[in-house]
Amino acid sequence: MSETMPSTAEEQQDPAASLPKIQTLLSAKDDTSRFVGLALLKSVLDNTPELRANEDAIASLWNSIPRKFLDRLIRTGSKQQAKGTNDMLDLAVSVLHTFTVLLPEKSKQESKLVNRIPQLVACLLYCSDETTKLVLETLVSLVNQPEGAEVFDSIDDLSTLTEIAPSQPLVLDTLYYAWLGAMATISDKKALRAKINQAIGSLVISFKGTDGVTLLKFLGNFLPRLDPELLPPNPKWLTPLAKFVRDLVISRPTADGRAAFANLSAALLESYPVQSPQLLFADDVDSKSTATSESPFAFLLVNLLLIDIRSTIPTLLGLLNSPSYSIIAQRLTSAYNVVSNFMGYLLRTLEALDSGETSNNQWIMKPDLLLKLRTSISETMSLTAEYLRDRWDASIAGAMGLHPEARTGAANESGISHFALAWDSKSVHSSQDPLILAAIRTLAIWLREDDGEQLRKEAAGLSDMFVELYQTSSSPEKGLDFRRPVLVAFEGILEERKGREAFLENGGWQALVNDLGNTLQASSTTSDENEAARGVEIVRNLLQIAEAEQPGTREDWMDLVTKTAAWVIPDEKQPPMVEEFQVTVLQLATALLVNAHPGLRRRYTHSTTAIIGIANQLRDKVKRDEGLVEALSDVLETLTALRQ
């Protein structure tokens, strides 16, 4: 052996001089020489920084290592581990890890490297702690490539990974990158969905007996990014995951724990909107919360999230461009989404009680706790409105209340034009920030469903922001869509006189009418039920304005009557939601005509006649829907009376 190995002095003088000898050893036919060459190669790479930086030399050395020898070394080393030795396995893993770090990204896509993934996963059962870490670091790097993710997806048994996940967080990183990578390239989505389902189930079992924070963080990030087609339908692990959340909430969690249960709760509610509300909000007699607290779990969960929002949001404006903003914003976004989902669950429960579908003993919490929660939500929404005002002012004017004339010039940053005095997040403009959308959605639901007069007046001061966000969302290059939350918010705001005034002063009528006209025209050729549903909400808001306006309909509002009269009814039968939308537009046009001054109304006689004709045609199409037929009959009766 000494004849083939370079002397220590020789290596110290010029380590590169031993490379030809190492390559000769690696190309030998016997595994002993190859093993010696591999060991020498590892030593030289570890102790020669200039060699590690030489991509050509690294590529040449990597090509000189026989791939079958690496596989044999891992297999043999794994068997020897059972006898108490693992030198072969340690060396093979260490070499693969080193080359994964040193090789260029292109080489990490080649089969010689990515095809080692199955052996690396299998050998985890026999690795020491140090070698396990190297294996996982290697896997994370390899599955980050599409080719690596595809090879990883071919592995049927991931138990060697899932069993060690509680003590090795890199396992979750491996699964995260591998599954997201496979999602973009895999053709057999059904098979991938089954593997994801099985692996998550195994992870839940492995984390049993722990606080589950690491698992909750992983799934809270992963589930929202998963293609809906890959979400396992009604998986068995939903219930134990909800129990992880419940146990964590009542255990005075750390900051990491609070972020974990907030993000996962929001992810579950988004991914499984039917099952998750019951799991997270309904009281559970088997939960620790019942044994340790007089308050039901829903109260504990929502109250914790509200406290987090109230304690964090007043300082958030100063953190917009700090490295911590994205993490904090994600947590608060999740908190808002959970609270808004809870509001929806609460409303559905109330409706079920009123209709007799459920009994009083199924009520989710006592009235006194509901009152406490209502107060807490109202305080949180008031702070939310204040933050939205400050954030919006900062993004467009630089200071709250700064007059538009003070905006001296336009600036362009990150592709977004705004005034030079303005300041906002460098990476995410306020109109594209998911936190802003989540906050507005939650505030909107509360404004509509709660009768808090003071909060509605406060929110009326946000009308300029709501109108601009609505108009921005209507553009083709839109990112986040604020239109539905804004419409919900206006339903509550328009209950107050101050709210109606602010809506009109900031161009709300024209913004909604423009969208309504486009949606109505589009319904002549397409049957988009989502667009139609939004159209119904637009009409609901405009009707509030039209019916409350004194002394009557404004002249410029009558343009909507003209547009409605010019609408062409589609020949084909439309879905029920589209038909409902079309009928509500006729009702709005009728309300405008009824409230108009007689002299103004006479100028629209031809339009009135046209709308009567449209209503007759539409009534023939919806004759099976008694509600719509009755609404159209009212329209016809009213308009006919107006013409006389």
XYZ file of C-alpha atoms in Angstrom:
644
model
C 0.000 0.000 0.000
C 2.876 2.382 0.778
C 4.164 2.083 -2.787
C 0.960 3.508 -4.193
C 0.345 6.259 -1.683
C 2.106 9.634 -2.011
C 4.277 10.678 0.880
C 2.941 13.122 3.447
C 5.766 15.554 2.686
C 4.940 15.387 -0.979
C 1.293 16.253 -0.290
C 2.227 19.105 1.976
C 4.538 20.630 -0.614
C 2.115 20.321 -3.503
C -1.165 18.528 -2.843
C -2.116 18.873 -6.498
C 0.878 16.711 -7.419
C -0.901 13.712 -5.897
C -4.012 14.126 -8.079
C -2.771 11.936 -10.985
C -1.884 9.214 -8.481
C -5.347 9.545 -6.883
C -7.022 9.269 -10.269
C -4.931 6.193 -11.045
C -6.062 4.597 -7.781
C -9.705 5.446 -8.507
C -9.472 3.851 -11.951
C -8.006 0.626 -10.556
C -10.044 -2.549 -10.867
C -9.881 -3.550 -7.210
C -12.043 -1.804 -4.627
C -9.223 -1.589 -2.098
C -7.215 0.746 -4.342
C -10.339 2.731 -5.126
C -11.095 3.114 -1.444
C -7.562 4.367 -0.763
C -7.845 6.806 -3.680
C -11.186 8.082 -2.424
C -9.817 8.594 1.079
C -6.815 10.501 -0.291
C -9.091 12.579 -2.518
C -11.236 13.572 0.448
C -8.151 14.578 2.420
C -6.738 16.662 -0.431
C -10.044 18.434 -1.062
C -10.470 19.247 2.611
C -6.989 20.746 2.881
C -6.566 22.544 -0.459
C -8.741 25.670 -0.786
C -7.295 26.588 -4.188
C -8.237 23.169 -5.547
C -11.800 23.491 -4.225
C -12.122 26.750 -6.188
C -10.954 25.149 -9.476
C -14.171 24.042 -11.195
C -12.378 22.215 -14.032
C -10.235 20.202 -11.616
C -13.255 19.401 -9.450
C -15.229 18.213 -12.491
C -12.293 16.046 -13.631
C -11.935 14.460 -10.188
C -15.658 13.798 -9.966
C -15.645 12.104 -13.377
C -12.825 9.845 -12.252
C -14.932 8.305 -9.466
C -16.794 5.181 -10.709
C -20.493 5.543 -9.908
C -21.002 1.834 -9.327
C -18.179 1.913 -6.798
C -19.967 4.660 -4.869
C -23.172 2.607 -4.800
C -21.284 -0.497 -3.683
C -19.493 1.480 -0.992
C -22.806 2.774 0.416
C -24.406 -0.684 0.368
C -21.394 -2.429 1.897
C -20.969 0.310 4.476
C -24.612 0.023 5.446
C -24.225 -3.707 6.058
C -21.059 -3.182 8.068
C -22.824 -0.625 10.266
C -24.841 -3.483 11.688
C -21.526 -4.982 12.861
C -20.445 -1.737 14.502
C -18.306 -0.189 11.730
C -19.254 2.412 9.114
C -15.984 3.718 7.597
C -17.087 2.931 4.052
C -20.485 4.555 4.463
C -19.014 7.618 6.160
C -16.446 8.076 3.408
C -18.925 7.617 0.562
C -21.406 10.073 2.068
C -18.657 12.561 2.895
C -17.341 12.507 -0.684
C -20.817 12.905 -2.174
C -21.515 15.790 0.185
C -18.238 17.504 -0.755
C -18.854 17.256 -4.485
C -22.461 18.384 -4.078
C -21.082 21.547 -2.522
C -18.245 22.075 -5.009
C -19.737 21.082 -8.356
C -21.515 23.766 -10.431
C -25.321 23.774 -10.516
C -25.398 22.148 -13.949
C -23.511 19.102 -12.689
C -26.008 18.627 -9.869
C -28.616 17.878 -12.531
C -26.635 14.983 -14.024
C -27.623 11.379 -13.405
C -24.306 10.442 -11.776
C -25.190 12.640 -8.819
C -29.005 12.635 -8.645
C -29.243 8.868 -9.141
C -27.479 8.412 -5.809
C -30.559 9.854 -4.045
C -32.358 6.502 -3.435
C -29.207 4.977 -1.885
C -28.715 8.033 0.307
C -32.292 7.799 1.578
C -31.960 4.073 2.243
C -28.646 4.363 4.083
C -30.051 6.769 6.698
C -31.061 3.785 8.762
C -27.394 2.966 9.337
C -25.768 6.392 9.608
C -24.199 8.033 12.614
C -25.594 11.428 13.653
C -22.796 13.269 11.879
C -23.176 11.279 8.683
C -26.971 11.624 8.839
C -26.557 15.379 8.788
C -24.277 15.149 5.730
C -26.769 12.877 3.946
C -29.617 15.308 4.568
C -27.599 18.338 3.476
C -26.729 16.461 0.284
C -30.365 15.508 -0.321
C -31.603 19.072 0.188
C -29.128 20.314 -2.386
C -29.965 17.601 -4.924
C -33.770 17.663 -4.685
C -33.652 21.397 -5.264
C -33.001 20.488 -8.913
C -35.943 19.291 -11.067
C -33.999 16.157 -11.971
C -33.284 15.433 -8.318
C -36.924 15.973 -7.346
C -37.991 13.554 -10.067
C -35.615 10.836 -8.828
C -36.724 11.437 -5.227
C -40.344 11.021 -6.288
C -39.525 7.535 -7.568
C -38.765 6.350 -4.015
C -41.675 4.362 -2.603
C -40.556 4.036 1.021
C -39.711 7.281 2.835
C -39.873 5.804 6.321
C -36.126 6.266 6.863
C -36.749 9.984 6.497
C -40.056 10.364 8.323
C -38.897 8.352 11.358
C -35.973 10.680 12.089
C -37.782 13.936 11.246
C -38.401 15.003 14.884
C -34.644 15.052 15.582
C -33.509 16.073 12.084
C -35.325 19.212 10.768
C -33.485 18.898 7.438
C -35.793 15.985 6.638
C -38.654 18.444 6.319
C -36.569 20.705 4.080
C -35.837 17.700 1.867
C -39.513 16.829 1.538
C -40.470 20.472 0.987
C -38.123 21.059 -1.960
C -38.596 17.596 -3.427
C -42.385 17.767 -3.479
C -42.567 21.323 -4.770
C -40.032 20.447 -7.472
C -41.920 17.306 -8.475
C -45.186 19.246 -8.534
C -43.911 21.298 -11.475
C -42.713 18.381 -13.582
C -44.558 15.197 -12.588
C -47.278 13.855 -14.867
C -48.775 11.251 -12.517
C -50.284 13.614 -9.964
C -52.441 10.912 -8.419
C -49.371 8.881 -7.437
C -47.573 11.923 -6.045
C -50.663 12.886 -4.047
C -50.776 9.401 -2.516
C -47.083 9.617 -1.540
C -47.541 13.035 0.018
C -50.569 11.787 1.929
C -48.733 8.736 3.245
C -45.598 10.681 4.173
C -47.489 13.396 6.068
C -49.402 10.693 7.928
C -46.101 9.070 8.907
C -44.686 12.423 10.004
C -47.682 13.037 12.263
C -47.106 9.656 13.914
C -43.368 10.324 14.301
C -43.984 13.695 15.984
C -46.457 12.229 18.475
C -45.295 13.066 21.975
C -43.551 16.284 20.891
C -44.924 19.840 20.732
C -44.969 19.472 16.942
C -43.712 23.021 16.310
C -41.271 21.935 13.601
C -43.926 19.888 11.823
C -46.496 22.681 12.056
C -44.007 25.198 10.616
C -43.271 22.853 7.724
C -46.907 22.175 6.839
C -47.876 25.817 7.377
C -45.415 26.757 4.624
C -45.964 23.730 2.401
C -49.747 23.305 2.169
C -50.496 26.812 0.770
C -47.934 26.209 -1.982
C -49.236 22.784 -2.940
C -51.177 22.396 -6.168
C -54.863 21.872 -5.201
C -54.865 18.728 -7.344
C -52.196 17.261 -5.058
C -54.055 17.943 -1.811
C -55.154 14.577 -0.372
C -58.969 14.634 -0.037
C -60.157 14.326 3.558
C -56.870 12.875 4.897
C -56.768 11.006 8.219
C -53.983 13.260 9.519
C -56.217 16.347 9.689
C -57.597 15.462 13.122
C -54.221 14.769 14.794
C -52.827 17.950 13.239
C -55.693 19.936 14.733
C -54.888 18.321 18.080
C -51.265 19.505 17.751
C -52.631 23.031 17.263
C -54.999 22.733 20.229
C -52.332 21.408 22.578
C -49.855 24.058 21.478
C -52.306 26.927 21.958
C -52.973 26.047 25.607
C -49.330 25.386 26.496
C -48.138 29.025 26.570
C -46.162 28.647 23.353
C -42.985 30.501 22.423
C -42.874 33.012 19.578
C -41.984 30.155 17.194
C -44.894 28.157 18.516
C -47.348 31.025 18.048
C -46.198 31.548 14.480
C -46.423 27.799 13.823
C -49.996 27.318 15.005
C -51.156 30.550 13.337
C -49.656 29.654 9.955
C -50.820 26.053 10.044
C -54.342 26.957 11.162
C -54.636 29.396 8.257
C -53.214 26.808 5.849
C -55.680 24.130 6.982
C -58.636 26.514 6.723
C -57.593 27.458 3.190
C -56.794 23.924 2.024
C -59.668 22.146 3.773
C -62.451 24.745 4.184
C -65.127 22.141 4.929
C -63.410 20.002 7.570
C -61.022 22.454 9.259
C -63.457 24.967 10.823
C -65.116 22.189 12.802
C -61.738 20.781 13.885
C -60.355 24.161 14.957
C -63.395 26.045 16.267
C -65.788 23.457 17.658
C -65.180 22.459 21.266
C -63.613 19.052 21.782
C -64.123 17.148 25.006
C -60.958 15.127 24.376
C -58.757 18.206 24.074
C -56.457 19.366 26.850
C -58.193 22.753 26.662
C -61.321 21.269 28.232
C -59.362 19.870 31.140
C -57.178 22.905 31.800
C -59.407 25.885 30.993
C -63.007 26.939 31.465
C -62.911 28.648 28.085
C -63.608 26.705 24.876
C -60.716 26.268 22.494
C -62.104 28.644 19.844
C -62.050 31.471 22.394
C -58.443 30.700 23.386
C -57.250 30.441 19.794
C -58.929 33.585 18.450
C -58.112 35.616 21.550
C -54.413 34.736 21.281
C -54.364 35.740 17.627
C -56.131 39.037 18.367
C -53.643 39.826 21.131
C -50.782 39.113 18.732
C -52.244 41.465 16.118
C -52.862 44.267 18.617
C -49.394 44.013 20.135
C -47.584 43.852 16.789
C -49.378 46.038 14.280
C -48.668 49.438 15.920
C -44.935 48.889 15.329
C -45.228 47.275 11.901
C -44.867 50.423 9.825
C -41.328 50.942 11.079
C -40.369 47.389 10.115
C -41.416 47.534 6.456
C -37.871 47.293 5.134
C -36.356 45.219 7.908
C -35.351 41.575 7.287
C -37.920 40.455 9.855
C -40.914 42.024 8.079
C -41.722 39.076 5.809
C -41.819 36.633 8.735
C -43.925 38.942 10.918
C -46.239 39.789 8.030
C -46.796 36.111 7.233
C -47.749 35.413 10.856
C -50.150 38.365 10.993
C -51.629 37.447 7.608
C -52.369 33.984 8.978
C -53.820 35.466 12.161
C -56.192 37.684 10.175
C -57.223 34.773 7.957
C -58.003 32.560 10.950
C -60.030 35.341 12.592
C -62.011 35.984 9.394
C -62.684 32.250 9.048
C -63.855 32.171 12.652
C -66.263 35.025 11.909
C -67.688 32.997 9.033
C -67.993 29.909 11.237
C -69.743 31.976 13.913
C -72.249 33.335 11.386
C -72.983 29.875 10.007
C -73.538 28.575 13.529
C -75.960 31.422 14.274
C -77.855 30.716 11.065
C -78.038 27.009 11.922
C -79.415 27.854 15.375
C -81.994 30.234 13.933
C -83.138 27.673 11.373
C -83.299 24.872 13.935
C -80.633 22.806 12.174
C -78.650 22.507 15.416
C -79.506 22.621 19.108
C -78.488 25.158 21.754
C -76.125 22.703 23.393
C -74.017 22.803 20.235
C -73.332 26.523 20.674
C -69.559 27.113 20.545
C -69.225 29.374 23.599
C -71.179 31.127 26.329
C -72.705 34.576 25.687
C -70.351 36.315 28.151
C -67.315 34.956 26.306
C -68.830 36.042 23.003
C -69.207 39.566 24.369
C -65.567 39.575 25.482
C -64.524 38.337 22.067
C -66.661 40.938 20.328
C -64.969 43.704 22.322
C -61.542 42.266 21.543
C -62.312 41.978 17.833
C -63.658 45.527 17.679
C -60.529 46.918 19.350
C -58.348 44.927 16.968
C -60.278 46.094 13.913
C -59.993 49.715 15.058
C -56.196 49.334 15.281
C -56.270 47.596 11.901
C -58.106 50.529 10.312
C -55.556 52.899 11.823
C -52.666 50.847 10.470
C -54.221 50.643 6.997
C -54.651 54.416 6.968
C -51.029 54.979 7.994
C -49.654 52.395 5.573
C -51.656 53.757 2.658
C -50.707 57.354 3.424
C -47.065 56.361 3.677
C -47.209 54.577 0.332
C -48.765 57.467 -1.624
C -48.071 60.684 0.291
C -45.316 60.090 2.844
C -47.280 61.375 5.821
C -50.826 61.005 7.098
C -53.041 63.788 5.813
C -50.419 65.308 3.518
C -52.222 67.290 0.820
C -51.922 65.902 -2.735
C -50.366 69.192 -3.887
C -47.371 68.366 -1.695
C -46.514 65.446 -3.937
C -43.823 67.173 -5.914
C -42.818 64.512 -8.388
C -43.088 60.910 -9.479
C -40.560 58.217 -8.676
C -40.220 54.675 -9.928
C -38.978 51.910 -7.697
C -39.238 48.174 -8.297
C -41.407 48.880 -11.325
C -44.051 50.771 -9.327
C -44.602 54.481 -9.921
C -45.439 56.634 -6.953
C -44.677 60.076 -5.619
C -41.198 60.978 -4.425
C -42.325 61.833 -0.899
C -43.890 58.408 -0.466
C -42.224 55.497 1.247
C -43.227 51.873 1.429
C -41.710 48.414 1.459
C -38.934 48.171 -1.138
C -39.943 44.640 -2.065
C -43.741 44.554 -1.696
C -45.927 47.574 -2.475
C -48.911 47.946 -0.169
C -51.313 47.093 -3.008
C -49.529 43.767 -3.470
C -48.990 42.866 0.182
C -50.959 39.748 1.278
C -51.092 41.199 4.795
C -53.051 44.211 3.546
C -55.489 41.926 1.712
C -55.984 39.706 4.779
C -56.455 42.718 7.053
C -59.014 44.328 4.740
C -60.907 41.047 4.318
C -61.202 40.590 8.091
C -62.113 44.223 8.702
C -64.702 44.050 5.914
C -66.516 41.060 7.382
C -66.647 42.710 10.800
C -67.896 45.999 9.345
C -70.724 44.201 7.588
C -71.766 41.841 10.376
C -71.245 43.971 13.494
C -73.347 47.045 14.216
C -70.462 49.100 15.613
C -71.288 52.629 14.504
C -67.958 54.095 15.618
C -65.853 51.560 13.712
C -67.921 52.098 10.560
C -67.274 55.828 10.812
C -63.550 55.177 11.271
C -63.537 52.850 8.272
C -65.288 55.487 6.166
C -61.997 57.361 6.313
C -60.458 54.525 4.297
C -62.802 55.038 1.345
C -60.108 56.567 -0.860
C -57.891 53.541 -0.294
C -60.738 51.098 -0.913
C -61.726 52.786 -4.188
C -58.160 52.902 -5.488
C -57.494 49.277 -4.555
C -60.726 48.289 -6.286
C -59.758 50.087 -9.475
C -56.215 48.696 -9.406
C -57.560 45.158 -9.021
C -59.710 45.631 -12.111
C -56.699 46.161 -14.384
C -55.350 43.309 -16.520
C -51.942 43.329 -14.832
C -53.479 42.962 -11.392
C -51.797 40.861 -8.745
C -53.910 40.598 -5.606
C -57.648 41.044 -6.085
C -59.156 43.371 -3.484
C -62.545 43.776 -5.140
C -64.652 41.305 -3.149
C -63.279 42.388 0.276
C -63.768 46.053 -0.644
C -67.378 45.405 -1.642
C -68.005 43.622 1.656
C -66.427 46.534 3.542
C -68.638 49.045 1.755
C -71.754 47.101 2.748
C -71.049 48.057 6.347
C -69.642 51.524 5.691
C -72.606 52.599 3.575
C -74.943 52.015 6.493
C -73.664 55.331 7.880
C -74.297 58.742 6.320
C -70.637 59.634 6.721
C -69.724 56.444 4.924
C -71.996 57.229 1.972
C -70.547 60.721 1.712
C -66.972 59.419 1.753
C -67.860 56.776 -0.855
C -69.241 59.364 -3.270
C -66.533 61.951 -2.627
C -63.807 59.449 -3.520
C -65.342 58.248 -6.773
C -66.839 55.040 -5.432
C -70.002 55.241 -7.507
C -68.160 55.585 -10.801
C -65.649 52.850 -9.959
C -68.382 50.334 -9.163
C -70.638 51.353 -12.043
C -67.790 50.949 -14.541
C -67.110 47.443 -13.254
C -70.812 46.629 -13.215
C -71.258 47.752 -16.815
C -68.309 45.643 -17.986
C -69.568 42.614 -16.077
C -73.088 42.983 -17.517
C -71.801 43.254 -21.082
C -69.535 40.248 -20.572
C -72.503 38.179 -19.373
C -73.938 38.403 -22.905
C -71.197 36.121 -24.209
C -69.732 34.310 -21.169
C -71.154 32.570 -18.108
C -68.686 33.387 -15.361
C -70.453 32.728 -12.052
C -67.675 34.290 -9.965
C -67.946 37.516 -11.937
C -71.718 37.384 -11.629
C -71.509 36.907 -7.854
C -69.318 39.991 -7.611
C -71.812 41.839 -9.778
C -74.591 41.024 -7.299
C -72.472 42.519 -4.516
C -71.867 45.653 -6.590
C -75.606 46.099 -7.078
C -76.204 45.597 -3.355
C -73.872 48.500 -2.574
C -75.166 50.801 -5.290
C -78.748 50.174 -4.225
C -77.867 51.407 -0.728
C -76.594 54.640 -2.228
C -79.417 55.049 -4.756
C -82.190 54.501 -2.197
C -80.653 56.837 0.391
C -79.855 59.723 -1.966
C -81.854 62.900 -1.380
C -83.635 64.631 -3.042
C -83.269 61.912 -5.675
C -81.153 60.221 -8.333
C -78.259 62.304 -9.623
C -78.290 62.992 -13.339
C -74.891 61.417 -14.027
C -76.059 58.196 -12.382
C -78.619 57.738 -15.146
C -75.833 56.574 -17.474
C -76.328 53.162 -15.892
C -79.932 53.164 -17.078
C -78.736 53.816 -20.621
C -76.147 51.023 -20.438
C -78.718 48.593 -19.079
C -81.171 49.464 -21.838
C -78.486 48.722 -24.438
C -77.644 45.303 -22.999
C -78.147 42.293 -25.287
C -79.648 39.215 -23.637
C -77.729 36.003 -24.447
C -79.591 33.366 -26.424
C -78.354 30.432 -24.330
C -79.666 29.463 -20.916
C -77.408 30.953 -18.199
C -76.342 29.507 -14.808
C -78.572 30.586 -11.889
C -76.001 33.015 -10.449
C -75.596 34.773 -13.799
C -79.368 35.090 -14.158
C -79.659 36.453 -10.626
C -77.008 39.042 -11.422
C -78.800 40.159 -14.572
C -82.072 40.534 -12.684
C -80.434 42.601 -9.918
C -79.044 45.017 -12.514
C -82.585 45.558 -13.820
C -83.716 46.181 -10.228
C -80.986 48.789 -9.762
C -81.918 50.575 -12.998
C -85.534 50.554 -11.847
C -84.599 52.061 -8.476
C -82.679 54.854 -10.229
C -85.670 55.632 -12.430
C -88.120 55.570 -9.523
C -86.012 57.970 -7.437
C -85.307 60.327 -10.345
C -87.074 63.683 -10.687
C -90.064 63.368 -13.067
C -88.467 65.776 -15.536
C -85.240 63.716 -15.583
C -87.203 60.498 -15.821
C -89.101 61.656 -18.935
C -85.806 62.030 -20.785
C -85.256 58.302 -20.340
C -88.597 57.073 -21.675
C -86.975 55.101 -24.514
C -84.526 53.474 -22.101
C -87.403 52.587 -19.786
C -89.238 50.910 -22.666
C -86.093 48.986 -23.623
C -85.610 47.756 -20.052
C -89.253 46.592 -19.957
C -88.575 44.562 -23.099
C -85.413 43.065 -21.560
C -87.301 42.183 -18.380
C -89.996 40.381 -20.371
C -87.430 38.345 -22.306
C -85.521 37.526 -19.139
C -88.677 36.432 -17.339
C -89.302 33.844 -20.035
C -85.810 32.425 -19.476
C -85.992 32.228 -15.660
C -89.581 31.038 -15.368
C -88.580 28.038 -13.247
C -87.085 30.276 -10.540
C -89.998 31.721 -8.582
C -87.858 34.281 -6.789
C -86.440 35.747 -9.980
C -89.829 35.678 -11.695
C -91.341 37.627 -8.804
C -88.470 40.172 -8.887
C -88.905 40.699 -12.621
C -92.665 41.060 -12.231
C -92.041 43.859 -9.720
C -89.669 45.529 -12.197
C -92.221 45.298 -14.982
C -95.073 46.564 -12.828
C -93.025 49.506 -11.531
C -91.631 50.578 -14.900
C -94.990 50.234 -16.627
C -96.523 52.498 -13.990
C -93.748 55.069 -14.516
C -94.531 55.330 -18.259
C -98.177 56.119 -17.697
